[in-house]
Short mmCIF file of C-alpha atoms in Angstrom, two decimals:
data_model
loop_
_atom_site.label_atom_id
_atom_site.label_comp_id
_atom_site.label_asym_id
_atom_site.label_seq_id
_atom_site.Cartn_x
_atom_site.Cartn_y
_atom_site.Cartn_z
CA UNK A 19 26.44 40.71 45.27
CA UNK A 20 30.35 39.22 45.13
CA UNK A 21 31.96 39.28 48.09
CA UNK A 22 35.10 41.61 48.80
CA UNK A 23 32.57 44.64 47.20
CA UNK A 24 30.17 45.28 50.45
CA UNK A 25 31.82 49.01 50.20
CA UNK A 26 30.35 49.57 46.92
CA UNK A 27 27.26 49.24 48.04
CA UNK A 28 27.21 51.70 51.45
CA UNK A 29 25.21 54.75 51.15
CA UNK A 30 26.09 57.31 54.09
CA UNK A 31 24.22 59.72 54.80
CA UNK A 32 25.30 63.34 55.29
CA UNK A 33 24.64 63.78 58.97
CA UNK A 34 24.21 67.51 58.90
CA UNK A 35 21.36 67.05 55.94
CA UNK A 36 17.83 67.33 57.24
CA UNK A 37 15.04 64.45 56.90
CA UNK A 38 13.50 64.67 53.49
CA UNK A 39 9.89 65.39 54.38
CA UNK A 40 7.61 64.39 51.41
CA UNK A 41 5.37 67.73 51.47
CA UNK A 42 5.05 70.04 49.27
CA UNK A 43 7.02 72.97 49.45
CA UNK A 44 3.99 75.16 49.49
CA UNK A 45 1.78 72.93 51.97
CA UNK A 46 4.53 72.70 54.33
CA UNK A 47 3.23 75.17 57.03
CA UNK A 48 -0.51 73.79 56.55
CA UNK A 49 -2.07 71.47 58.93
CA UNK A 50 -2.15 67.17 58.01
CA UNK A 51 -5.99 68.12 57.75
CA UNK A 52 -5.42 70.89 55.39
CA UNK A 53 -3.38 68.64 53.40
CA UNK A 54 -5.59 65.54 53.82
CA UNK A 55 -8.80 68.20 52.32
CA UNK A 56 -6.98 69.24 49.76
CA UNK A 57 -5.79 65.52 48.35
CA UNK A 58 -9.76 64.82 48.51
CA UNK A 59 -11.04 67.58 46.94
CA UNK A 60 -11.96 66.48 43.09
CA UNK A 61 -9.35 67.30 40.69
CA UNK A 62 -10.66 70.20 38.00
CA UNK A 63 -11.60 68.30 34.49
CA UNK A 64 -9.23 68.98 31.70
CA UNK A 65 -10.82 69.63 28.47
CA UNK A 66 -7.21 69.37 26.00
CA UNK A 67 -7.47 65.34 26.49
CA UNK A 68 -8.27 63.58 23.48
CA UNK A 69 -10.57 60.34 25.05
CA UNK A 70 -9.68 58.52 21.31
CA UNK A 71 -6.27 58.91 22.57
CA UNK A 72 -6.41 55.95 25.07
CA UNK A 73 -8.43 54.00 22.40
CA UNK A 74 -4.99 51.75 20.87
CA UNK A 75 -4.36 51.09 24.74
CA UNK A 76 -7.51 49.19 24.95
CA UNK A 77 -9.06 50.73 27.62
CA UNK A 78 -12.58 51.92 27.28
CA UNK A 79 -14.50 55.25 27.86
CA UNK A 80 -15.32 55.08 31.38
CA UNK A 81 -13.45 57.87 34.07
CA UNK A 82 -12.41 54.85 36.03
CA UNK A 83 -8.75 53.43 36.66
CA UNK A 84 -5.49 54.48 35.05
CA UNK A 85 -7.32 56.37 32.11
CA UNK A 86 -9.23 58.68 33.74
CA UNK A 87 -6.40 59.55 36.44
CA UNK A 88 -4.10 60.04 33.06
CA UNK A 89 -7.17 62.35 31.64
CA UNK A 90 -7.99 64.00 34.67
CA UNK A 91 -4.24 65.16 34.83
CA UNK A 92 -4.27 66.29 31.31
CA UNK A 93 -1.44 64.13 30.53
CA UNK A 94 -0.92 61.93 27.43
CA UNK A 95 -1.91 58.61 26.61
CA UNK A 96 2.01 57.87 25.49
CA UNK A 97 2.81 57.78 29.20
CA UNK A 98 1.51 54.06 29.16
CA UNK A 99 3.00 51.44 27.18
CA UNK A 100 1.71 51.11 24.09
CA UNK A 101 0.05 48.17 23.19
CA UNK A 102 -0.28 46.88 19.50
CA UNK A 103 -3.55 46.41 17.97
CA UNK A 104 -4.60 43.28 16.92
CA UNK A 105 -5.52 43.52 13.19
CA UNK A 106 -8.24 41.69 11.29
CA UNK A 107 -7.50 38.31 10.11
CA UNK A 108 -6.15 38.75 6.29
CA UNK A 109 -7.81 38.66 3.41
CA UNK A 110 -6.63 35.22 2.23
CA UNK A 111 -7.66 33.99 5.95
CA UNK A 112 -10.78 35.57 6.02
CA UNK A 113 -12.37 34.92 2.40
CA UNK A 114 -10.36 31.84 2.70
CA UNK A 115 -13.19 30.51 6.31
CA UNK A 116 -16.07 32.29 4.58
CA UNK A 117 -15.70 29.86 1.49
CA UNK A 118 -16.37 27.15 3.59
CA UNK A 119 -19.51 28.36 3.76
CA UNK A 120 -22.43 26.50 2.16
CA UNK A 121 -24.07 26.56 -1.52
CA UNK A 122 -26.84 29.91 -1.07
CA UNK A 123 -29.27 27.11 -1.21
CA UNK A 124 -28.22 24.89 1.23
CA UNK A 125 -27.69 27.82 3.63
CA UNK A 126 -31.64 28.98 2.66
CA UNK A 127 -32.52 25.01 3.52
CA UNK A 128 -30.60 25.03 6.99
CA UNK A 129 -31.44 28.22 7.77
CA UNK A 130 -35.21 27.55 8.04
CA UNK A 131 -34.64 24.49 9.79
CA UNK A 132 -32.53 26.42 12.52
CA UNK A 133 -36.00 28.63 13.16
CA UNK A 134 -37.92 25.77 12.66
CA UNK A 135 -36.27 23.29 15.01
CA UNK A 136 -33.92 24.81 17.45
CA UNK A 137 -33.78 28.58 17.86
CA UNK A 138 -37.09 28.37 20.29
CA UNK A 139 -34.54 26.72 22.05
CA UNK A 140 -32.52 29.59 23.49
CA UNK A 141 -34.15 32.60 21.59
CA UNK A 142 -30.61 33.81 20.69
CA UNK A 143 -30.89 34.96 17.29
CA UNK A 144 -34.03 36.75 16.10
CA UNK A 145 -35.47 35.38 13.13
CA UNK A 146 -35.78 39.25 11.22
CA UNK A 147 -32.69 40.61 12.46
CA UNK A 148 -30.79 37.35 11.20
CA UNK A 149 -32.53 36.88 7.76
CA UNK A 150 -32.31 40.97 7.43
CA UNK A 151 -28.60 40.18 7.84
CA UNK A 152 -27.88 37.28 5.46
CA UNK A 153 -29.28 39.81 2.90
CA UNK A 154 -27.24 42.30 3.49
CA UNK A 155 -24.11 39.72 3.76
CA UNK A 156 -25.50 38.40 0.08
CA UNK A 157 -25.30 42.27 -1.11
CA UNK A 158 -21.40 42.22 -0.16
CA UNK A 159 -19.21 42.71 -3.73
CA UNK A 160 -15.86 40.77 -4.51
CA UNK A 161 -14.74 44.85 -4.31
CA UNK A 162 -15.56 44.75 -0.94
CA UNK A 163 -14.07 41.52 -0.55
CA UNK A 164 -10.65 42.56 -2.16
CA UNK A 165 -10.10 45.90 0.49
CA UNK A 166 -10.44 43.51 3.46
CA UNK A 167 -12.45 43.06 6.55
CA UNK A 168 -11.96 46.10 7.78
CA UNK A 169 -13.30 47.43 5.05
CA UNK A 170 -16.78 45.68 5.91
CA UNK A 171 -19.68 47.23 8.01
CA UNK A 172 -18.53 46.30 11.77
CA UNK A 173 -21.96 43.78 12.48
CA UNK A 174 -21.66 42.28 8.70
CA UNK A 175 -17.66 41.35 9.40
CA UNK A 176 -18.40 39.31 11.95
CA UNK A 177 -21.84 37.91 10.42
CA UNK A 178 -20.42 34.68 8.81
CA UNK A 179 -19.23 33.85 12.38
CA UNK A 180 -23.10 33.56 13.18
CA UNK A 181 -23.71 31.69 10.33
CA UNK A 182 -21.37 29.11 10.69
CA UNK A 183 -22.74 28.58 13.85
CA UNK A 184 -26.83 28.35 12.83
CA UNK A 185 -26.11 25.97 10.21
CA UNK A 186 -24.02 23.98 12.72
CA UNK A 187 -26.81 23.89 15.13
CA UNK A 188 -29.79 23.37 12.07
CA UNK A 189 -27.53 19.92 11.06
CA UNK A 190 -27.44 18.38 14.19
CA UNK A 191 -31.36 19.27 14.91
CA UNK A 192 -32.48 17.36 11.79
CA UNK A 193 -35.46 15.49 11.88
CA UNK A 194 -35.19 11.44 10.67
CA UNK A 195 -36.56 12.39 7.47
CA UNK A 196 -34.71 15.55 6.10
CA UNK A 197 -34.01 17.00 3.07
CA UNK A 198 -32.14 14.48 0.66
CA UNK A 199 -30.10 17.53 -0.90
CA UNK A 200 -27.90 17.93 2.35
CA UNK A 201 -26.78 14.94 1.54
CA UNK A 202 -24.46 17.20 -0.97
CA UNK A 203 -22.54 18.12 2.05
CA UNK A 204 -20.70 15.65 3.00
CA UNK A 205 -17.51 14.98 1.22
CA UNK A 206 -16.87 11.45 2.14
CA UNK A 207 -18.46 7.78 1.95
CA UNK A 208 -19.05 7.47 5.97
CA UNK A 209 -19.81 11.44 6.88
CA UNK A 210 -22.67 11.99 8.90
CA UNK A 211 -24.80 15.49 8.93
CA UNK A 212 -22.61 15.53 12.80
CA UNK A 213 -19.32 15.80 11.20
CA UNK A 214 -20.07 18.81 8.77
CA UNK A 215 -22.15 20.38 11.80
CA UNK A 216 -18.73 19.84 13.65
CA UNK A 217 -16.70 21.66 10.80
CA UNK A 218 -19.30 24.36 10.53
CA UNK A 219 -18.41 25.42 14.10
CA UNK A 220 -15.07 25.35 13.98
CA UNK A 221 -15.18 27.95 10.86
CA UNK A 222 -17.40 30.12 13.27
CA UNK A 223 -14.74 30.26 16.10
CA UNK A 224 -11.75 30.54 14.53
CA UNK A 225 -13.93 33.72 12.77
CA UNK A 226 -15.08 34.73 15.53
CA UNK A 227 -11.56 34.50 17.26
CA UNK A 228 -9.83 36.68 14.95
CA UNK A 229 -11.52 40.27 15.80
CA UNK A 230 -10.35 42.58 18.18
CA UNK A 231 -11.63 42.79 21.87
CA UNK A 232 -11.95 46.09 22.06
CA UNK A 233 -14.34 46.27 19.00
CA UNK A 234 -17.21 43.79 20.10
CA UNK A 235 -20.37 43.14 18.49
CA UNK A 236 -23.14 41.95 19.11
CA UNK A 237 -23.28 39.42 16.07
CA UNK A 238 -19.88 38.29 17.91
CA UNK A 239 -21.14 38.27 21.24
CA UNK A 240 -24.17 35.39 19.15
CA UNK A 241 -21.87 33.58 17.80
CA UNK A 242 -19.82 32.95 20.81
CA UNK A 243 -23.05 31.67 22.69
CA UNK A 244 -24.34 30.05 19.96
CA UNK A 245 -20.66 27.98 20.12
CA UNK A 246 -21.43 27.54 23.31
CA UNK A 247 -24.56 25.95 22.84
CA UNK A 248 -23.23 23.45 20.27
CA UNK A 249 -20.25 22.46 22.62
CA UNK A 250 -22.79 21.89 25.11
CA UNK A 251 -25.11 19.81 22.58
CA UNK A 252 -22.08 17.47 21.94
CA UNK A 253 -20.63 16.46 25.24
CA UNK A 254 -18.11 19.25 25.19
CA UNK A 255 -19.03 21.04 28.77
CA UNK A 256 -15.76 22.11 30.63
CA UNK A 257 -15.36 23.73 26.86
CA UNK A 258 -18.90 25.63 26.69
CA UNK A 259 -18.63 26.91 29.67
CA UNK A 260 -15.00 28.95 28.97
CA UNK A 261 -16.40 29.84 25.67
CA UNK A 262 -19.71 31.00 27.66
CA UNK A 263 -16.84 33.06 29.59
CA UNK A 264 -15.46 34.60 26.42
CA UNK A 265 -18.97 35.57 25.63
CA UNK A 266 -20.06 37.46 28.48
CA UNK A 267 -16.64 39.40 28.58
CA UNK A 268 -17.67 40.60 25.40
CA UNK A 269 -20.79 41.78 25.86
CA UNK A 270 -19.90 43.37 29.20
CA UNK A 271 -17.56 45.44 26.93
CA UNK A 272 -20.74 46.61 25.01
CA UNK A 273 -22.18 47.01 28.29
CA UNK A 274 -25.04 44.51 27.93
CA UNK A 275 -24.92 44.07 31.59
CA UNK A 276 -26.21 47.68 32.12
CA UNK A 277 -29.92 48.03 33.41
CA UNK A 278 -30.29 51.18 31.64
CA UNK A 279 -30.26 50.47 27.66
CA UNK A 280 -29.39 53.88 26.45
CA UNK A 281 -25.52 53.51 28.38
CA UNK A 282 -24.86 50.66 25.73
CA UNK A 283 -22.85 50.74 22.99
CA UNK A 284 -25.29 49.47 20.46
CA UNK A 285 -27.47 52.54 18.92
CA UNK A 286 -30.03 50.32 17.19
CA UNK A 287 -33.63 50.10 19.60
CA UNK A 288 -33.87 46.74 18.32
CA UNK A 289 -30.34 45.43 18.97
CA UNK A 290 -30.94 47.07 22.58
CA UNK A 291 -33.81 45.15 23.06
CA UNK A 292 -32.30 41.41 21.70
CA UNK A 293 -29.11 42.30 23.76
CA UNK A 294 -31.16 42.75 26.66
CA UNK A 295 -32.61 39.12 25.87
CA UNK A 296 -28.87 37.54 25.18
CA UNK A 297 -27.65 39.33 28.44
CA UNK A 298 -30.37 36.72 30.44
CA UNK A 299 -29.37 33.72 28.38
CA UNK A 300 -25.99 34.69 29.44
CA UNK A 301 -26.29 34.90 33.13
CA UNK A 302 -28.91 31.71 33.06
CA UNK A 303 -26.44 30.02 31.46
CA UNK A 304 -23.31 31.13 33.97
CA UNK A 305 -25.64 30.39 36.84
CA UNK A 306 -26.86 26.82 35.46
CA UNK A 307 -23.27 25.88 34.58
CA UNK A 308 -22.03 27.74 37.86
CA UNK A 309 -23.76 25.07 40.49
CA UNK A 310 -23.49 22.21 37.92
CA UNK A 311 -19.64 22.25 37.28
CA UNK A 312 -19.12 24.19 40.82
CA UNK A 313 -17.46 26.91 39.54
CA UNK A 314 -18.23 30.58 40.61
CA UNK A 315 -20.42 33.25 38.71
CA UNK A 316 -19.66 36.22 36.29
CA UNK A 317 -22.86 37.97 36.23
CA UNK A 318 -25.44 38.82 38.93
CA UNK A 319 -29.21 40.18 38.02
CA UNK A 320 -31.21 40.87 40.35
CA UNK A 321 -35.02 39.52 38.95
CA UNK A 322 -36.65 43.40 39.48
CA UNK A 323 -34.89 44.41 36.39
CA UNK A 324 -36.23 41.23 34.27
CA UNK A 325 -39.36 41.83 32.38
CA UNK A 326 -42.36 40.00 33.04
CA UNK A 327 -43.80 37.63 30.34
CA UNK A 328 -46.53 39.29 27.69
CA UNK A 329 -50.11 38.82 28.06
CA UNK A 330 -51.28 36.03 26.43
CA UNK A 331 -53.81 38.42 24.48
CA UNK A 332 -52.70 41.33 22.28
CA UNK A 333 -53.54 45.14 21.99
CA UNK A 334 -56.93 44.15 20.58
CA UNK A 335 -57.93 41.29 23.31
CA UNK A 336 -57.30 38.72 20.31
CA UNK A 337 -55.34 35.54 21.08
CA UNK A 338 -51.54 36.02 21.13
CA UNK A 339 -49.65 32.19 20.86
CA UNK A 340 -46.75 32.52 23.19
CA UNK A 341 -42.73 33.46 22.19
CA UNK A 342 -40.22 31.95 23.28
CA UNK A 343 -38.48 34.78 24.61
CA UNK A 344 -42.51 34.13 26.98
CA UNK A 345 -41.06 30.86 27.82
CA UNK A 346 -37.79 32.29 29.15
CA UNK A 347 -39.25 34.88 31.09
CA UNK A 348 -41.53 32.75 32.75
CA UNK A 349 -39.21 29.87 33.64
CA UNK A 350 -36.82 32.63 35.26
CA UNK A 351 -40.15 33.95 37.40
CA UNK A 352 -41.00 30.57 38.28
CA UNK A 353 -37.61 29.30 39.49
CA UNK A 354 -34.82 30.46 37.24
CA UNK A 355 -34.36 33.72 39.57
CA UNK A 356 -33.00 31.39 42.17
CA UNK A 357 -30.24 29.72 40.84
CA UNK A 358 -27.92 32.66 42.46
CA UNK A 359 -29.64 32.08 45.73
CA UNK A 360 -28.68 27.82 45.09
CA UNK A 361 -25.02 28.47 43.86
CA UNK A 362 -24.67 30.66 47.36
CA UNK A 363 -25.88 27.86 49.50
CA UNK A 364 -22.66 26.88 50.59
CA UNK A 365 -22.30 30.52 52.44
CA UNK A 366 -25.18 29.93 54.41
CA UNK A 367 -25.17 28.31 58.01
CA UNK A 368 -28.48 26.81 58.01
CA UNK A 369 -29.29 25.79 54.09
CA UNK A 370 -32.19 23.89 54.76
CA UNK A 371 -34.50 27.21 55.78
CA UNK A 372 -33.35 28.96 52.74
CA UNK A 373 -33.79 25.33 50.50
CA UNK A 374 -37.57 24.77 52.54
CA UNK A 375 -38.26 28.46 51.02
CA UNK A 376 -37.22 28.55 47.87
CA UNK A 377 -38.81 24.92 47.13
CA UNK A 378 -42.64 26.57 48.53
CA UNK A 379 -42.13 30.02 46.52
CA UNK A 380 -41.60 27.64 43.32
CA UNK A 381 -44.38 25.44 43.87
CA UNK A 382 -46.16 28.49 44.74
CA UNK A 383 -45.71 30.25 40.95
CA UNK A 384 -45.92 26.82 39.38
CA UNK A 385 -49.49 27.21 40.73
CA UNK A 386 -49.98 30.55 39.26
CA UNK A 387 -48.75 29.58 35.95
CA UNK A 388 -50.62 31.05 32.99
CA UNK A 389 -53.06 28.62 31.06
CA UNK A 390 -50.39 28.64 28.38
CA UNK A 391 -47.45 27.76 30.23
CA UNK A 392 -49.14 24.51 32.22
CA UNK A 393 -49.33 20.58 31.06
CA UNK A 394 -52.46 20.05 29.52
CA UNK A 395 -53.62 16.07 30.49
CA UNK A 396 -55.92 14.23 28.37
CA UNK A 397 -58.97 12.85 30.08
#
């Protein structure tokens, strides 16, 4: 404000004008209760809202927030500012990370050495769903191709972001005496199998960086985790664990996180049941990393809504070798399920009763371990 202009900026009052009350002309001569009832009762649904229409704002399907006040009203989606989509990378871009990709028989090689030697690891991938996929990815035409990502099938556009990843993790997982034709990978006199495995991953996240938020899937939500993993594998921790981050935001928007299944948004029984899996990989991992780097959690499960691991014998009482998805689940009933309960030990006033605890429950399931899943010493 400049001075010698104070006047400009007086607002009298007309002192023969009533108070403004802010009422409602027609609730005026009703009670504050009458008025407080009324403001609680549950607005009546309005059925000329087009849910789509709030789709390019990026919010999602729920009744909850800004969105469902907006729908509830029956007012339009163009009240909010509207946000631009973020498109698909281009076509140049796109074909331009996929051709980084691998001969079709070096892929085949590294592909079996990822189930051979590291996904028992983690159990992120599944062996059929991921070889079921490569097929269909080798089906693709140059047509295809040539109309753009968005042109592909939603779980096969982000495929080759997977990929990149599994033969990043199958390089650095090879055994001292591996196959002599992966050799024909490396482009230079002092490359190591490390250095492609390093390039590899890179492809996979700028890939998997291009897609939109708002149209996760749960190849994406893989091949974040499995970037995770190899960030992890190579001394790159304060990295994992923001890329674990990015990961879990993502499949929260499909609503992994969700106890009940069917509220997902993945249709296939299948993917339901392998998101279910990647969801406790997820929050193992956030909990792990949560008391090791001391940083706080983004999930919470509570360990009734964690399946138990399989018998050991099948249907027919024959021998069933154990999964890994057996090892998981029995780690997290053994002493996985309180890594929560450890990365809240700083809110409790006496830690040692809740440490003395948890430390005789473990040692108490360690004793009831299946055959399976204890040391066996030679005598």
């Amino acid at each position: 404000m400049k001075r010698g202009k104070a006047d400009v900026c007086l607002y009298d009052l007309d002192a023969n004008r009533a108070p403004s009350v802010f009422v409602p002309v027609d609730l005026q001569d009703q009670s504050m209760n009458g008025v407080l009832q009324a403001c609680l009762e549950p607005l009546p649904p309005t059925s000329g809202v087009v849910v789509d229409e709030f789709k390019p704002l990026g919010y999602g399907d729920n009744t909850k927030g800004t969105p469902g006040v907006l729908r509830t009203l029956g007012e339009s989606a163009s009240l909010l500012h509207q946000v631009p989509l973020r498109d698909c990378p281009a076509l140049s871009e796109y074909v331009s990370i996929i051709r980084e990709l691998p001969s079709q028989r070096h892929i085949d090689i590294l592909v079996q050495d990822f189930f051979r030697n590291a996904a028992w690891h983690y159990d992120i991938v599944d062996e059929a769903i991921f070889i079921n996929q490569l097929a269909q990815w080798r089906c693709l035409t140059h047509e295809q191709f040539k109309r753009g990502p968005d042109a592909l099938p939603a779980t096969l556009r982000s495929f080759p972001a997977l990929l990149f990843q599994v033969l990043a993790q199958a390089l650095l997982f090879q055994p001292a005496q591996y196959n002599e034709s992966l050799n024909d990978l490396k482009y230079a006199v002092d490359m190591e199998l490390s250095d492609r495995a390093v390039e590899y991953s890179d492809a996979g996240r700028r890939l998997a960086s291009c897609f939109r938020k708002s149209e996760p899937t749960l190849t994406g939500v893989q091949a974040e985790l499995m970037r995770a993993c190899f960030e992890k594998t190579t001394g790159a921790v304060i990295e994992a664990w923001h890329t674990l981050g990015t990961a879990i935001r993502d499949a929260q928007e499909l609503g992994l996180h969700l106890i009940k299944p069917e509220l997902t948004r993945i249709e296939e029984p299948c993917d339901r049941e392998l998101g279910r899996n990647i969801w406790l990989v997820l929050h193992l991992w956030d909990a792990h990393m949560g008391i090791v780097l001391g940083r706080p959690l983004s999930t919470r499960m509570s360990p009734s809504d964690v399946a138990l691991p399989m018998s050991s014998r099948d249907s027919s009482g024959k021998q069933r070798p154990p999964q890994p998805r057996d090892v998981i689940l029995c780690g997290y009933h053994t002493a996985y399920k309180f890594l929560q309960d450890i990365h809240n030990l700083d809110r409790v006033d006496d830690w040692r009763v809740t440490v003395e605890k948890i430390h005789e429950t473990i040692l108490t399931n360690i004793a009831n371990l299946p055959a399976w899943a204890t040391v066996q010493r030679s005598r």
